XYZ file of C-alpha atoms in Angstrom:
347
model
C 249.100 341.630 75.230
C 250.116 343.594 72.123
C 252.433 340.846 70.924
C 249.686 338.282 71.547
C 247.344 340.323 69.352
C 249.896 340.506 66.563
C 250.391 336.752 66.721
C 246.624 336.254 66.626
C 246.372 338.354 63.466
C 249.248 336.620 61.671
C 247.770 333.227 62.603
C 244.368 334.370 61.335
C 245.767 334.843 57.813
C 247.897 331.660 58.029
C 250.972 333.801 57.389
C 253.452 331.118 58.447
C 251.632 328.108 56.981
C 253.892 326.755 54.233
C 253.380 323.802 51.932
C 256.241 321.369 51.292
C 257.453 320.659 47.768
C 254.540 319.146 45.827
C 254.609 315.664 44.365
C 252.647 315.706 41.118
C 250.200 312.824 40.705
C 247.852 311.813 37.943
C 244.794 313.838 38.860
C 246.182 315.667 41.845
C 249.045 316.778 44.068
C 250.550 315.234 47.205
C 252.271 317.287 49.893
C 254.303 315.177 52.280
C 255.046 316.828 55.627
C 256.658 313.639 56.999
C 258.625 310.746 55.476
C 257.103 307.466 54.328
C 253.506 308.563 53.761
C 252.870 308.279 50.015
C 251.918 304.685 49.255
C 251.802 303.640 52.913
C 249.105 302.863 55.489
C 247.520 305.920 57.073
C 244.430 307.448 58.606
C 242.550 309.922 56.366
C 240.362 312.925 57.067
C 238.411 313.796 53.912
C 236.592 317.070 53.300
C 236.498 320.360 51.463
C 237.320 322.190 54.728
C 236.177 325.594 53.443
C 237.107 328.078 56.158
C 238.846 325.370 58.216
C 236.391 326.232 60.994
C 236.100 324.812 64.501
C 234.049 321.849 63.314
C 236.669 320.930 60.709
C 239.457 321.249 63.257
C 237.601 319.005 65.696
C 237.192 316.303 63.020
C 240.874 316.483 62.078
C 241.875 316.354 65.748
C 239.833 313.153 66.180
C 241.474 311.691 63.095
C 244.916 312.673 64.412
C 244.230 310.951 67.742
C 243.114 307.853 65.830
C 246.299 307.907 63.736
C 248.409 308.151 66.877
C 246.624 305.170 68.428
C 247.222 303.135 65.282
C 250.791 304.469 64.931
C 250.304 305.519 61.315
C 250.462 308.936 59.596
C 247.479 311.261 59.199
C 246.603 312.414 55.677
C 244.162 315.256 54.996
C 242.375 314.692 51.680
C 240.745 317.641 49.942
C 239.881 319.075 46.523
C 240.963 321.917 44.248
C 238.873 323.772 43.346
C 236.030 323.484 45.822
C 233.642 320.930 44.223
C 230.779 323.418 44.476
C 232.495 325.581 41.841
C 232.311 322.683 39.363
C 228.972 321.054 40.094
C 226.803 324.017 41.173
C 225.389 326.605 38.802
C 225.760 329.205 41.559
C 228.372 328.073 44.034
C 228.520 329.549 47.564
C 231.154 332.194 48.099
C 234.272 330.714 49.627
C 235.580 331.460 53.114
C 239.173 330.751 52.068
C 240.788 330.924 48.669
C 241.766 327.456 47.450
C 245.522 327.908 47.849
C 245.091 329.305 51.358
C 242.620 326.564 52.333
C 245.105 323.858 51.345
C 248.029 325.648 52.963
C 246.017 326.150 56.163
C 245.706 322.389 56.607
C 249.405 322.292 57.537
C 248.462 324.066 60.804
C 246.457 320.990 61.886
C 249.520 318.762 62.435
C 248.794 316.523 59.443
C 251.571 314.338 58.013
C 250.501 314.847 54.409
C 247.857 316.475 52.219
C 246.379 314.782 49.159
C 244.676 317.286 46.848
C 242.399 315.898 44.143
C 242.042 318.030 41.026
C 238.261 318.392 40.957
C 237.226 318.366 37.301
C 233.890 317.511 35.652
C 235.341 314.064 34.928
C 236.314 313.614 38.587
C 232.836 314.759 39.620
C 231.373 311.890 37.606
C 233.223 309.150 39.508
C 231.102 306.812 41.604
C 232.076 306.206 45.225
C 233.663 302.907 44.165
C 235.574 304.537 41.314
C 236.737 307.331 43.598
C 238.159 304.928 46.168
C 239.708 302.504 43.682
C 240.965 304.973 41.057
C 241.704 308.197 42.946
C 242.498 307.213 46.544
C 243.964 303.713 46.869
C 246.609 304.127 44.137
C 248.378 306.691 46.365
C 247.605 305.896 50.002
C 246.370 302.888 51.944
C 243.888 304.082 54.576
C 243.180 301.900 57.581
C 240.532 304.412 58.680
C 238.722 307.285 56.981
C 237.139 310.144 58.965
C 234.397 312.268 57.390
C 231.605 314.558 58.489
C 228.211 312.861 58.745
C 226.867 315.165 55.999
C 229.710 314.632 53.533
C 228.706 313.416 50.039
C 230.871 311.237 47.794
C 230.837 310.290 44.160
C 228.703 311.396 41.249
C 226.214 314.131 42.257
C 227.387 313.703 45.862
C 224.873 310.885 46.318
C 227.272 308.526 48.122
C 227.263 308.650 51.916
C 229.476 307.358 54.712
C 227.603 304.032 54.725
C 228.498 303.520 51.043
C 232.107 304.268 51.835
C 231.949 301.806 54.741
C 230.761 299.070 52.379
C 233.881 299.615 50.295
C 235.912 299.653 53.492
C 234.864 296.081 54.175
C 236.249 295.116 50.774
C 239.465 297.116 50.976
C 240.267 296.882 54.670
C 239.528 300.330 56.070
C 237.147 301.556 58.758
C 234.896 304.577 58.217
C 234.159 306.980 61.082
C 231.402 309.523 60.387
C 231.430 312.435 62.824
C 228.321 314.333 63.834
C 228.648 318.067 63.261
C 229.894 320.055 66.248
C 227.256 322.412 67.673
C 227.593 325.887 69.129
C 224.706 327.926 70.543
C 222.214 325.210 69.597
C 223.115 324.873 65.908
C 225.695 322.928 63.943
C 228.888 324.708 62.948
C 228.978 324.734 59.167
C 230.495 326.784 56.380
C 226.996 327.788 55.281
C 226.132 329.122 58.736
C 229.373 331.106 58.836
C 228.794 332.575 55.363
C 225.340 333.727 56.392
C 226.736 335.449 59.490
C 229.483 337.222 57.533
C 227.068 338.380 54.855
C 224.850 339.790 57.627
C 227.819 341.727 59.140
C 227.740 339.497 62.247
C 231.480 339.047 62.103
C 231.983 338.462 65.842
C 229.674 335.442 65.721
C 231.361 334.192 62.555
C 234.788 334.529 64.179
C 233.641 332.399 67.134
C 232.708 329.577 64.750
C 235.814 329.966 62.592
C 238.143 330.124 65.578
C 239.701 333.237 64.032
C 238.564 336.492 62.428
C 237.398 336.296 58.822
C 239.788 337.795 56.278
C 239.922 338.575 52.570
C 242.949 338.806 50.284
C 243.330 341.000 47.242
C 245.634 343.177 45.181
C 246.030 346.924 45.676
C 244.870 348.880 42.641
C 244.235 352.502 41.705
C 240.860 353.752 42.925
C 238.627 356.785 42.395
C 241.017 359.195 44.155
C 238.366 360.988 46.234
C 239.880 359.784 49.527
C 243.157 361.612 49.018
C 241.311 364.859 48.309
C 239.526 364.568 51.683
C 242.782 364.039 53.572
C 242.485 360.281 54.111
C 244.081 358.394 51.181
C 242.980 354.790 50.812
C 244.397 351.492 49.643
C 241.902 350.055 47.181
C 241.982 346.262 47.375
C 240.509 344.398 44.433
C 238.884 341.078 45.382
C 237.704 337.903 43.713
C 233.932 337.643 43.219
C 234.266 334.053 44.508
C 235.119 335.222 48.035
C 232.655 335.688 50.897
C 232.190 339.429 51.373
C 230.768 340.964 54.533
C 227.695 343.138 54.152
C 228.345 346.593 52.747
C 229.424 349.060 55.389
C 232.453 350.200 57.370
C 234.595 347.887 59.506
C 237.545 348.165 61.863
C 240.222 345.863 60.452
C 243.858 344.949 60.427
C 245.639 345.007 57.081
C 248.472 342.481 56.844
C 251.204 342.657 54.208
C 252.995 339.307 54.120
C 255.244 340.364 51.219
C 257.455 342.547 53.390
C 260.993 341.078 53.600
C 261.824 339.968 57.115
C 258.273 339.560 58.371
C 254.692 340.711 58.179
C 253.670 344.334 58.507
C 250.334 345.145 60.143
C 248.269 348.345 60.064
C 244.923 349.102 61.693
C 242.444 350.391 59.144
C 238.946 351.718 58.697
C 237.670 349.697 55.740
C 234.685 350.361 53.517
C 233.129 347.267 51.952
C 231.311 347.973 48.705
C 231.199 351.200 46.730
C 230.253 354.173 48.965
C 226.624 355.167 48.372
C 227.618 358.795 47.767
C 229.362 357.913 44.478
C 227.719 356.742 41.289
C 230.111 353.944 40.391
C 229.450 350.434 39.113
C 229.781 348.025 42.021
C 232.738 345.635 41.929
C 234.270 343.474 44.700
C 236.405 346.100 46.396
C 237.686 347.138 49.795
C 238.728 350.725 50.487
C 241.088 350.766 53.449
C 242.456 353.774 55.280
C 245.695 352.473 56.805
C 246.644 354.306 59.969
C 250.287 355.352 60.077
C 251.141 354.072 56.603
C 253.318 356.002 54.179
C 254.503 354.641 50.892
C 253.272 352.773 47.838
C 251.429 349.456 47.998
C 250.231 349.231 44.401
C 250.478 345.664 43.193
C 250.875 344.218 46.710
C 248.605 341.411 47.857
C 247.137 342.423 51.226
C 245.031 340.535 53.763
C 242.148 342.379 55.402
C 241.200 340.932 58.814
C 237.723 341.972 59.971
C 237.568 342.823 63.683
C 234.516 345.082 64.299
C 231.478 346.260 62.374
C 231.242 350.058 62.722
C 228.290 351.202 60.650
C 226.096 350.503 57.600
C 226.570 352.403 54.331
C 225.246 355.952 54.297
C 224.301 358.358 51.503
C 225.909 361.632 52.614
C 224.335 364.975 51.837
C 227.642 366.813 51.586
C 231.377 366.320 51.351
C 231.689 367.817 54.854
C 229.306 365.206 56.314
C 231.215 362.433 54.551
C 234.572 363.721 55.786
C 233.371 364.119 59.395
C 231.905 360.611 59.510
C 234.930 358.937 57.963
C 237.271 360.750 60.343
C 235.158 359.492 63.270
C 235.503 355.944 61.964
C 239.261 356.376 61.674
C 239.439 357.767 65.206
C 237.546 354.726 66.541
C 240.093 352.457 64.886
C 242.954 354.568 66.205
C 241.604 354.292 69.750
C 240.800 350.582 69.736
C 243.279 348.944 67.316
C 246.279 351.246 66.963
C 248.475 349.650 69.677
C 249.482 346.840 67.313
C 250.617 349.327 64.696
C 252.588 351.299 67.276
C 254.546 348.184 68.229
C 255.081 347.317 64.580
C 256.575 350.757 63.903
C 258.884 350.351 66.900
C 260.086 346.975 65.652
C 260.943 348.162 62.130
């Protein structure tokens, strides 16, 4: 059971998902996971795939089954950065960083990944221009799978029916998939973001098919934690990432930079600046790593959110703060520490 949990956590952060050597294209990058894909017939699954949630995986699985029936490779087609960052004045916060999102697609048994560089110029292409200038020069789809809500071309006004019209001209079929539902509502990145930002991380994990995680670099913090007897790793984040609601969470911290394999620690993690300190708010996680000794400054760590423990509190005294934080740490020690114990035995 412990080993299964460790595997679940490493899969959650896509620790072993590796991209093959990129092939640079005009206006993008092609990653070939199998021979004879670039320039050949294939089935495509096109989407942003932010979060690579259960709905995305179902669409790609349908496309993979179609490719197997037709005996051609499957190519996942996506964009870097997320188009919303280019075309929206206030883009939604991302569930996966762009590099991780693209790398994660390799876990879906695709034969190749075509990544379009999404620029303002690319955003201005019509559906016809996209197909004829950005897609067909590199691959020859016999079928294209998309979500029923996916928009193509300038201002996202093109729909699957417009793509199907071009398919008649260029010899490919278009299959538009209805969104997968769970608990009476469609699984979507927007729904998952709303759950995470409301601290409903269990519900978000059910739709993602994995716990939500954030990645950031360890930096020097305020220093108060060490004076209370519970030093913290302060993880600086990107403001583009989807942050859970402020509060305290039980998490696993995963260091994938350790030679020879990942290292995992349970942690009590504060999201947001604690209300007891007058500090300008920045995207930051403060993680108390159980059983850790050493220096992690400069390391990129992954924080995997497992349980919501409490909302932020304004403490009336240092003693009240210390008592509460120690209770949070003890909860994590009781419920999550078995993974860390095995990790320490293995190393």
